PDB file of C-alpha atoms and ligand atoms in Angstrom:
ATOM      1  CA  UNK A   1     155.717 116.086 102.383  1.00 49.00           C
ATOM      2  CA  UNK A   2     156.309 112.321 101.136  1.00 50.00           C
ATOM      3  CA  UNK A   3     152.950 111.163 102.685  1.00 51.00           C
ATOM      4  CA  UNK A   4     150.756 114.049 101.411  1.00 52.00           C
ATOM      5  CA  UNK A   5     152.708 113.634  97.962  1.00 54.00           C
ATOM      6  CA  UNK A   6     152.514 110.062  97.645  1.00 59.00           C
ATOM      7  CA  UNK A   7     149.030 109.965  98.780  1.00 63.00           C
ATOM      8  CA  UNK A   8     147.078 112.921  97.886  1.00 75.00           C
ATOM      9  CA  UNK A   9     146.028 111.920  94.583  1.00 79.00           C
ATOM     10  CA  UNK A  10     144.422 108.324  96.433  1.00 82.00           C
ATOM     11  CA  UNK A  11     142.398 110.269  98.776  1.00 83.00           C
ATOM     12  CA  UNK A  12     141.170 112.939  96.044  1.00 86.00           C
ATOM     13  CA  UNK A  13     139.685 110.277  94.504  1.00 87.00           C
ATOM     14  CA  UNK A  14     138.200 108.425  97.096  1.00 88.00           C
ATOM     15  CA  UNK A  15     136.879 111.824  98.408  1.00 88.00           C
ATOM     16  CA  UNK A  16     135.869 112.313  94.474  1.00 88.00           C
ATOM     17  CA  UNK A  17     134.145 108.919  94.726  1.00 88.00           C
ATOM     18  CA  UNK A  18     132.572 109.394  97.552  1.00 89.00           C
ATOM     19  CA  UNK A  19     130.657 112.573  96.904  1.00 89.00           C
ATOM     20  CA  UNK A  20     129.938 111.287  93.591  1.00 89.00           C
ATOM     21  CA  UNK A  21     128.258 108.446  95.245  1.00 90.00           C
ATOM     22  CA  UNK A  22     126.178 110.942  97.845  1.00 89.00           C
ATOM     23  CA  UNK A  23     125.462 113.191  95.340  1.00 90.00           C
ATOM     24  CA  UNK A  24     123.640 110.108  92.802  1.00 90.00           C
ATOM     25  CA  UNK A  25     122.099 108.894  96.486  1.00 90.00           C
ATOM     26  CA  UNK A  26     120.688 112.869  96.916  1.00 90.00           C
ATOM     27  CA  UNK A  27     119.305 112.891  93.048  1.00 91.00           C
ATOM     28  CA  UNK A  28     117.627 109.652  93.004  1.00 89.00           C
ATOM     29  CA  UNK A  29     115.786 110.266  96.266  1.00 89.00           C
ATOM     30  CA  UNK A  30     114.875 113.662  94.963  1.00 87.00           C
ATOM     31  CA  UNK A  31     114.237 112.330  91.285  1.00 89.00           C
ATOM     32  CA  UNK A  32     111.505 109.691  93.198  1.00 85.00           C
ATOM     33  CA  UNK A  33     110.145 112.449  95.176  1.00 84.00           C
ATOM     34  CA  UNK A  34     109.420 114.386  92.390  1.00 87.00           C
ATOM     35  CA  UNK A  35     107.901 111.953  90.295  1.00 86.00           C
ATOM     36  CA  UNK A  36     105.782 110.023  92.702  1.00 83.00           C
ATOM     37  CA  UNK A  37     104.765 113.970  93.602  1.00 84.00           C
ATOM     38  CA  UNK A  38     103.887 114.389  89.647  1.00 87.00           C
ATOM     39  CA  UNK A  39     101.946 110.953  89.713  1.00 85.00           C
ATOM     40  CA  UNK A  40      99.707 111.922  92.987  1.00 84.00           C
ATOM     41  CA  UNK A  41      99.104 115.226  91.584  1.00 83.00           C
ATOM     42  CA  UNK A  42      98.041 113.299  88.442  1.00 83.00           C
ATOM     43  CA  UNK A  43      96.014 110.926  89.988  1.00 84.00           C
ATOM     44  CA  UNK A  44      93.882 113.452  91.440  1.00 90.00           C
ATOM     45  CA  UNK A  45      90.211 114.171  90.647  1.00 92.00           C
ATOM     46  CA  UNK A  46      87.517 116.134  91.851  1.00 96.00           C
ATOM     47  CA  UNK A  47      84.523 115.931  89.569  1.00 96.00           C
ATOM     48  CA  UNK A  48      81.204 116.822  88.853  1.00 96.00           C
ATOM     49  CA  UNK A  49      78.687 115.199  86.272  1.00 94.00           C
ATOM     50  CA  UNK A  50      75.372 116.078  85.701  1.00 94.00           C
ATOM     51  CA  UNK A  51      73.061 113.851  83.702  1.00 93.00           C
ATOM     52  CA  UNK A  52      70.205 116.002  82.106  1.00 91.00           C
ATOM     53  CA  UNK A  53      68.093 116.830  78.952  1.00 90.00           C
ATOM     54  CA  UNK A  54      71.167 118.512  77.674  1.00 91.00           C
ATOM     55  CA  UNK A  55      73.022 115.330  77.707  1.00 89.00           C
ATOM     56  CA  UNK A  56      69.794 113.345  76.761  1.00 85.00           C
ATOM     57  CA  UNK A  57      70.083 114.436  73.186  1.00 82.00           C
ATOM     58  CA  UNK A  58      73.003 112.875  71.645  1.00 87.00           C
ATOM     59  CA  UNK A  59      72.675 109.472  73.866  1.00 82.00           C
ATOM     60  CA  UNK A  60      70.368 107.375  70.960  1.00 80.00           C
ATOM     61  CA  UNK A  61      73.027 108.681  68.474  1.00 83.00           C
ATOM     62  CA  UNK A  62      75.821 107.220  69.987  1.00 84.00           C
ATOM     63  CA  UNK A  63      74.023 104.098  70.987  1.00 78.00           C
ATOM     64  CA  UNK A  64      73.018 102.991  67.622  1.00 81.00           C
ATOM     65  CA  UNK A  65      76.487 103.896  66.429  1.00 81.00           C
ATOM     66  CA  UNK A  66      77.937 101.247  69.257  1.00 76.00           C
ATOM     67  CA  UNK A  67      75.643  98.816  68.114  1.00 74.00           C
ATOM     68  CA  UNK A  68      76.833  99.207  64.577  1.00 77.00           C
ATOM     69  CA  UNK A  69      80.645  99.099  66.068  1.00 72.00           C
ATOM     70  CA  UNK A  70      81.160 102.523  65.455  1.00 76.00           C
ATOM     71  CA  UNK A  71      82.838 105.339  67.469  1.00 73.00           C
ATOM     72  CA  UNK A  72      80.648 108.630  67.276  1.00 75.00           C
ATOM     73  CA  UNK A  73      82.532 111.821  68.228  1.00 81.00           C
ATOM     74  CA  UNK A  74      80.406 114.202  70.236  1.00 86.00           C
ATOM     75  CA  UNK A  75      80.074 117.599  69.904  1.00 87.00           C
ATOM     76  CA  UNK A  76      77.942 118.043  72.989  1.00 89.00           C
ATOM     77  CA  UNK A  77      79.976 119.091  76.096  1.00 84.00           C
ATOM     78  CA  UNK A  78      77.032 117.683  78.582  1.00 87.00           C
ATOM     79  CA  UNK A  79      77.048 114.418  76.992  1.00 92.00           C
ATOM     80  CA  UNK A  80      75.488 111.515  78.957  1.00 91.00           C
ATOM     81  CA  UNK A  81      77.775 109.082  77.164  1.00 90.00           C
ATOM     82  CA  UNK A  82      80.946 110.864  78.030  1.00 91.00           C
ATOM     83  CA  UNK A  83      80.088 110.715  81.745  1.00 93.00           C
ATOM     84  CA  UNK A  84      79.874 107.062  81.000  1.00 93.00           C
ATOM     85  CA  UNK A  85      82.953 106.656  79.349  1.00 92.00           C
ATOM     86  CA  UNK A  86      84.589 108.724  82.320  1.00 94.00           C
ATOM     87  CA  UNK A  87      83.568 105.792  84.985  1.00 96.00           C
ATOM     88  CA  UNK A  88      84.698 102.957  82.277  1.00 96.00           C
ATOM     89  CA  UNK A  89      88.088 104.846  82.136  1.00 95.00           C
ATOM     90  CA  UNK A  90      88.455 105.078  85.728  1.00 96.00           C
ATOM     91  CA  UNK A  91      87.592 101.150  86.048  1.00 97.00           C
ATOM     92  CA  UNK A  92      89.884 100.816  83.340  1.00 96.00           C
ATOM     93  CA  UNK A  93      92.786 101.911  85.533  1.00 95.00           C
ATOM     94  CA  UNK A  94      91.955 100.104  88.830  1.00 97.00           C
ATOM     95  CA  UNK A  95      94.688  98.037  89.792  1.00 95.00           C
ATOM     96  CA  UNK A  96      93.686  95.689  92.678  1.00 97.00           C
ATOM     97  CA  UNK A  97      89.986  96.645  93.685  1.00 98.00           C
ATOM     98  CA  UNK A  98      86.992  97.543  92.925  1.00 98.00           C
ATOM     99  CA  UNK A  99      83.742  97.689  95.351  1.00 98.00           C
ATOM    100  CA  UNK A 100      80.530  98.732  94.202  1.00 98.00           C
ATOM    101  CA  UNK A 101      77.201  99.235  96.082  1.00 97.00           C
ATOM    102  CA  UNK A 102      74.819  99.393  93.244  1.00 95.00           C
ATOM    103  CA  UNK A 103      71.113  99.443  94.269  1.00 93.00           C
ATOM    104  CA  UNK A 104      70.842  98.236  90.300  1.00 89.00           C
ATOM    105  CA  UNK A 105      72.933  97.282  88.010  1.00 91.00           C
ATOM    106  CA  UNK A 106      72.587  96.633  84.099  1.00 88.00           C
ATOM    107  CA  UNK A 107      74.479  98.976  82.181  1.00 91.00           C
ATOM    108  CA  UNK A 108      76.056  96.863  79.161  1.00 89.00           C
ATOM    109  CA  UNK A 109      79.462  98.879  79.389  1.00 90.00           C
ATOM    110  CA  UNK A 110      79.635  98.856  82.690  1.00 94.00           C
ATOM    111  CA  UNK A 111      79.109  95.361  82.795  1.00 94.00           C
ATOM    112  CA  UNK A 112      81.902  94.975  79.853  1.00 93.00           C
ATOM    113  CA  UNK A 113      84.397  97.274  81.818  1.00 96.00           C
ATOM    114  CA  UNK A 114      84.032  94.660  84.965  1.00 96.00           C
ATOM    115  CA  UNK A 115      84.644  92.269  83.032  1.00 95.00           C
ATOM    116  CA  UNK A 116      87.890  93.368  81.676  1.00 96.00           C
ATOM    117  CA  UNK A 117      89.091  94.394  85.074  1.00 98.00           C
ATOM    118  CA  UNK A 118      88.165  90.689  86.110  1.00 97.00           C
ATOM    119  CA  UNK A 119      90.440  89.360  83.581  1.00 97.00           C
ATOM    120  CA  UNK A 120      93.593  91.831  84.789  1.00 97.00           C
ATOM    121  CA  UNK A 121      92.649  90.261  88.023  1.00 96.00           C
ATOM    122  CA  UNK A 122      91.364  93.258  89.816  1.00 98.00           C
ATOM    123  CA  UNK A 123      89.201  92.023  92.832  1.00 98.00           C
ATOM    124  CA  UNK A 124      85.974  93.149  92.333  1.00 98.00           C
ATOM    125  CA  UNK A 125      83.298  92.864  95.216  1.00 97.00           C
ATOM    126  CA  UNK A 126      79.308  94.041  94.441  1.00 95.00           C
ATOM    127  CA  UNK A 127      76.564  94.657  97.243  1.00 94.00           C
ATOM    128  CA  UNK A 128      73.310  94.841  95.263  1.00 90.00           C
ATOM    129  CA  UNK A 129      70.159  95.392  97.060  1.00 86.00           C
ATOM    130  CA  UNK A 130      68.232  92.360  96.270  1.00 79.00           C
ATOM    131  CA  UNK A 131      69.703  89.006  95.342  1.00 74.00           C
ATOM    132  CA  UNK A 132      71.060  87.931  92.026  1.00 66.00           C
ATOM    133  CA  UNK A 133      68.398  86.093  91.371  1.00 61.00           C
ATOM    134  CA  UNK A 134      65.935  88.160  90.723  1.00 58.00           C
ATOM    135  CA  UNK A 135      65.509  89.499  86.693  1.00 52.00           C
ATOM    136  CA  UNK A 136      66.475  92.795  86.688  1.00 52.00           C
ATOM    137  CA  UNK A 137      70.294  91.655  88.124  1.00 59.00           C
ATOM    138  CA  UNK A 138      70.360  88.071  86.424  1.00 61.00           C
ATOM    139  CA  UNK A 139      73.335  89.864  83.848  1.00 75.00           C
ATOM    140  CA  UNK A 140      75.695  89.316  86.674  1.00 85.00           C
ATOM    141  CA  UNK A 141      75.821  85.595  86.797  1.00 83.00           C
ATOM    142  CA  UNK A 142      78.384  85.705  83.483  1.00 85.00           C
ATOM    143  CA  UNK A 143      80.560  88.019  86.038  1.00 91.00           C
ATOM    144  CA  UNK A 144      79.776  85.970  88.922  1.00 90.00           C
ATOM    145  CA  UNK A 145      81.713  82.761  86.978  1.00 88.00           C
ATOM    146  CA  UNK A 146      84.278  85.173  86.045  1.00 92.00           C
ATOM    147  CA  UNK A 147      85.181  85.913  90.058  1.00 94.00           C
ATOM    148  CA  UNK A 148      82.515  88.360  90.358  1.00 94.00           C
ATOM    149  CA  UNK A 149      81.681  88.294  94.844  1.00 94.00           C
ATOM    150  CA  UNK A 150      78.309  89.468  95.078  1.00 92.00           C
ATOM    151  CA  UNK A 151      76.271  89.833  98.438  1.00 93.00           C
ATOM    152  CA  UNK A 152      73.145  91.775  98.845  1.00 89.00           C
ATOM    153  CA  UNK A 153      71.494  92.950 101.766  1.00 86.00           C
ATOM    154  CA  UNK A 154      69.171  90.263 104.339  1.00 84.00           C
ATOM    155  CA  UNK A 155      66.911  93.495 105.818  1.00 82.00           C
ATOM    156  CA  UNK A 156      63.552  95.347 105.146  1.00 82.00           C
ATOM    157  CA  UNK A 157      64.699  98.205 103.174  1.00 87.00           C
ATOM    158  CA  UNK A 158      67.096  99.354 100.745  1.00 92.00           C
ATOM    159  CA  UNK A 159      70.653  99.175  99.712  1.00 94.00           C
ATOM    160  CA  UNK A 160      70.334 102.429  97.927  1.00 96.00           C
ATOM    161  CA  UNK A 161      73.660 103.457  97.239  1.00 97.00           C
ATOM    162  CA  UNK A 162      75.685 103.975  94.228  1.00 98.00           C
ATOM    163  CA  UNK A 163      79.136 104.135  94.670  1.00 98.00           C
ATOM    164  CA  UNK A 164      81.916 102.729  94.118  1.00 98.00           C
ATOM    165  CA  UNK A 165      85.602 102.262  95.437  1.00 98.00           C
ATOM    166  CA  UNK A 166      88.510 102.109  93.276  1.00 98.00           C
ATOM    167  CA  UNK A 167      91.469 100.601  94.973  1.00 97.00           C
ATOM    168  CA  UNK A 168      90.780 101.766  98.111  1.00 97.00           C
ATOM    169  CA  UNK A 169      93.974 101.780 100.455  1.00 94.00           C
ATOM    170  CA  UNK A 170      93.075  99.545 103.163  1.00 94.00           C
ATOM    171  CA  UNK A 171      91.305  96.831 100.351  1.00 96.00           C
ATOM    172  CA  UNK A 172      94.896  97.179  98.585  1.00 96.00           C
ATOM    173  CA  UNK A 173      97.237  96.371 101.883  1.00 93.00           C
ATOM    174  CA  UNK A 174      94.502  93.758 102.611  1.00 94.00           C
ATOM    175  CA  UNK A 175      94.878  92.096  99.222  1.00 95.00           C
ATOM    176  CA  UNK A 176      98.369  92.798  99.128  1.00 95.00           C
ATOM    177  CA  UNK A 177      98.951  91.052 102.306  1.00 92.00           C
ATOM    178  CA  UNK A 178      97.540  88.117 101.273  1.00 93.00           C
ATOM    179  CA  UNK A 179     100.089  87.775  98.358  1.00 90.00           C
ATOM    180  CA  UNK A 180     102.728  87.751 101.230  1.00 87.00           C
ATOM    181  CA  UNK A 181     104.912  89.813  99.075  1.00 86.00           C
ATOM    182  CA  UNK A 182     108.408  91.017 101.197  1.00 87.00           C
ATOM    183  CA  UNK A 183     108.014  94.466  99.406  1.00 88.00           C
ATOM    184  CA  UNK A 184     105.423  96.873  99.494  1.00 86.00           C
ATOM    185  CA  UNK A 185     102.981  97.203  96.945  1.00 83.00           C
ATOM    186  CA  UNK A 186     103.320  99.246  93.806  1.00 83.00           C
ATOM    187  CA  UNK A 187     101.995 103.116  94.537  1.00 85.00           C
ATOM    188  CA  UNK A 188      98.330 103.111  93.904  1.00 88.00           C
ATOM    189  CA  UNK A 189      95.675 106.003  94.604  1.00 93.00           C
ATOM    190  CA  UNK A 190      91.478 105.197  96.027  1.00 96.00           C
ATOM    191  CA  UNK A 191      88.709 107.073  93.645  1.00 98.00           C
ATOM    192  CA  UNK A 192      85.370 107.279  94.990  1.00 98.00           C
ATOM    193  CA  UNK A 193      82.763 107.380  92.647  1.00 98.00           C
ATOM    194  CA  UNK A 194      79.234 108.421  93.963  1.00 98.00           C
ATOM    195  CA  UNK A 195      75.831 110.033  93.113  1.00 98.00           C
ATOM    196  CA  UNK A 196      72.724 109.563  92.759  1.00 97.00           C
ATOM    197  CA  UNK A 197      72.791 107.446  88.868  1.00 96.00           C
ATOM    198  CA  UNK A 198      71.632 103.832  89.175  1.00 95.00           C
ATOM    199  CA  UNK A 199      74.540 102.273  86.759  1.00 95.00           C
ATOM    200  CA  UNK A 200      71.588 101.214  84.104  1.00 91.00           C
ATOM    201  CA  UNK A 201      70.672 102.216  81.099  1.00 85.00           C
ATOM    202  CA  UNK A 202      67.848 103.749  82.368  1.00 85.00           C
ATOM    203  CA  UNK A 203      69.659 105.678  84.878  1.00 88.00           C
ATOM    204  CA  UNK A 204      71.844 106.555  82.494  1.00 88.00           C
ATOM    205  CA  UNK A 205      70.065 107.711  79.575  1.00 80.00           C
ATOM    206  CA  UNK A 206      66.944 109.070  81.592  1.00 83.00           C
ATOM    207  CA  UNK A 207      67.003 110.144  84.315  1.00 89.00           C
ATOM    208  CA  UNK A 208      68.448 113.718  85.970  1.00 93.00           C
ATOM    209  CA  UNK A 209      71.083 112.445  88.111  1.00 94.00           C
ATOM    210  CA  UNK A 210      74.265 113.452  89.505  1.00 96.00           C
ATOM    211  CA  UNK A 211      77.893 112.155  89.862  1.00 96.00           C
ATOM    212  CA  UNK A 212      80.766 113.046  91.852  1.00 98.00           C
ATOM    213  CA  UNK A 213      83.990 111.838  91.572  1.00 98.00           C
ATOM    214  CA  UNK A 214      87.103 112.426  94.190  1.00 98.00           C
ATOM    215  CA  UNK A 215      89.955 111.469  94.968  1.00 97.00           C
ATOM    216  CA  UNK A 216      89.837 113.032  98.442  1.00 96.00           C
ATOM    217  CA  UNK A 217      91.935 110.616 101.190  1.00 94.00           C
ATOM    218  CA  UNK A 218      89.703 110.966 103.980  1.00 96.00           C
ATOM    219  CA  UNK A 219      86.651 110.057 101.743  1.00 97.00           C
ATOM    220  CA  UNK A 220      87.811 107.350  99.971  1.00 97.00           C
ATOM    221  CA  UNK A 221      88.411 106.190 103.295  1.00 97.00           C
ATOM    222  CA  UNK A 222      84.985 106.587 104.571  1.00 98.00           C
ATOM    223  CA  UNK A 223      83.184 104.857 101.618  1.00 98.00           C
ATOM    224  CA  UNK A 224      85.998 102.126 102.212  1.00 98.00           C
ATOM    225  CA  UNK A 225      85.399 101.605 105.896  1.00 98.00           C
ATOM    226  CA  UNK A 226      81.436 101.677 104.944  1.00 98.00           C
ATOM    227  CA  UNK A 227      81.504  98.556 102.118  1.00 98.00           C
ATOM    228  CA  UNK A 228      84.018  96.655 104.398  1.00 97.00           C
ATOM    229  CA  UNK A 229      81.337  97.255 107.325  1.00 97.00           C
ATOM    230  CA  UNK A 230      78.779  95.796 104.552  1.00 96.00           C
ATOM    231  CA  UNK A 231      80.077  93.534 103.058  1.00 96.00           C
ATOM    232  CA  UNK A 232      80.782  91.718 106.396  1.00 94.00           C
ATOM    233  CA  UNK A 233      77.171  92.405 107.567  1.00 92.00           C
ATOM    234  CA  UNK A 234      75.125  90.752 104.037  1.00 90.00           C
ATOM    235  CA  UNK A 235      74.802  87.396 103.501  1.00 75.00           C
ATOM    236  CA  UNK A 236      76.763  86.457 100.034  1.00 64.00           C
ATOM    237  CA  UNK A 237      77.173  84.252  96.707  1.00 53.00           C
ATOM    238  CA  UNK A 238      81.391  83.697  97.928  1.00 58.00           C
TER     239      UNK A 238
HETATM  240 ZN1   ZN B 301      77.229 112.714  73.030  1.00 94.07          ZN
END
């Protein structure tokens, strides 16, 4: 009776303490699951874009207004511009990588939206069909001096793709690695962007064309495995 009086209150506490302790350990685990849950849902997309006459008819509007430094709000639900803005926003958020195979590329925004991503540091690696040095790619050599790697392909043929890899897992562990950080790297999710668009303003403003963008695993993976495969193959500017 002297022992359970005496220590009673000691134990209530420490079993008080205890279970206060498990139950923070049990909300903070499920608090993380639930919010890295909320951010993969969010950072999932599965898109379509179509670029054709009824996008065509807005595009000089909003160029002219860009060239005057003006923002023109669109009406037009199959604006060409707004699929363009979609891409810069989704370069906008890359964290670590991009990779593009670009059979041409010219497109002024585009170009700008590299460059930004250059300056956060991003990685960015291009496989053009022909080499830089030809006219209708000489734009890149501002990027190149930024950190722009560029290779292009040594065969008879074409590079003819246009896609694109937004922090595609293995790239991110690769360049993460090489930081020889003791932690793991901050959660980031791949974005494939593909189609049949040439990233100029030509292909852009002209042409009928198609874009899809996903953030499907398993393709992300694919495109991934297929620039890596590249980019090892080409000769290269790095
Ligand atoms: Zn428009």
């Amino acid at each position: 009776m002297f022992f359970s009086k005496k220590t009673h209150p000691i134990w209530s506490t420490l079993i008080i303490g205890a279970g206060t302790i498990a139950a923070s350990e049990v909300l903070w685990y499920f608090y993380n699951y639930v919010h890295d849950l909320l951010k993969w849902q969010q950072a999932q997309v599965h898109e379509v874009h179509m670029f054709n006459e009824l996008g065509f008819e807005c595009f000089q509007e909003h160029r002219a207004h860009s060239q005057r430094g003006k923002f023109f709000t669109c009406p037009n639900t199959h604006c060409t511009q707004r699929h363009i803005e979609r891409i810069i926003e989704l370069l906008a958020r890359a964290k670590f990588s991009i990779d593009l195979a670009m059979y041409s590329l010219n497109s002024p925004e585009i170009l700008l939206a590299l460059g930004k991503a250059l300056q956060r540091n991003v990685a960015i690696r291009l496989i053009v069909s022909q080499p830089v040095v030809t006219p209708i790619n000489g734009n890149i050599f501002n990027l190149m001096r930024a950190g722009l790697k560029v290779r292009s392909q040594p065969f008879v043929g074409l590079m003819h793709h246009k896609f694109c890899v937004i922090d595609g897992r293995t790239r991110v562990d690769h360049i993460w690695s090489l930081k020889r950080r003791s932690y793991d790297p901050p959660a980031t999710y791949s974005v494939v962007i593909n189609g049949s668009v040439n990233w100029t303003q030509g292909g852009f403003g002209a042409n009928w064309e198609n874009l899809v963008i996903t953030s499907h695993h398993r393709i992300a993976s694919e495109f991934q495995a297929e620039f890596d495969r590249m980019w090892e193959t080409f000769v290269g500017s790095d």
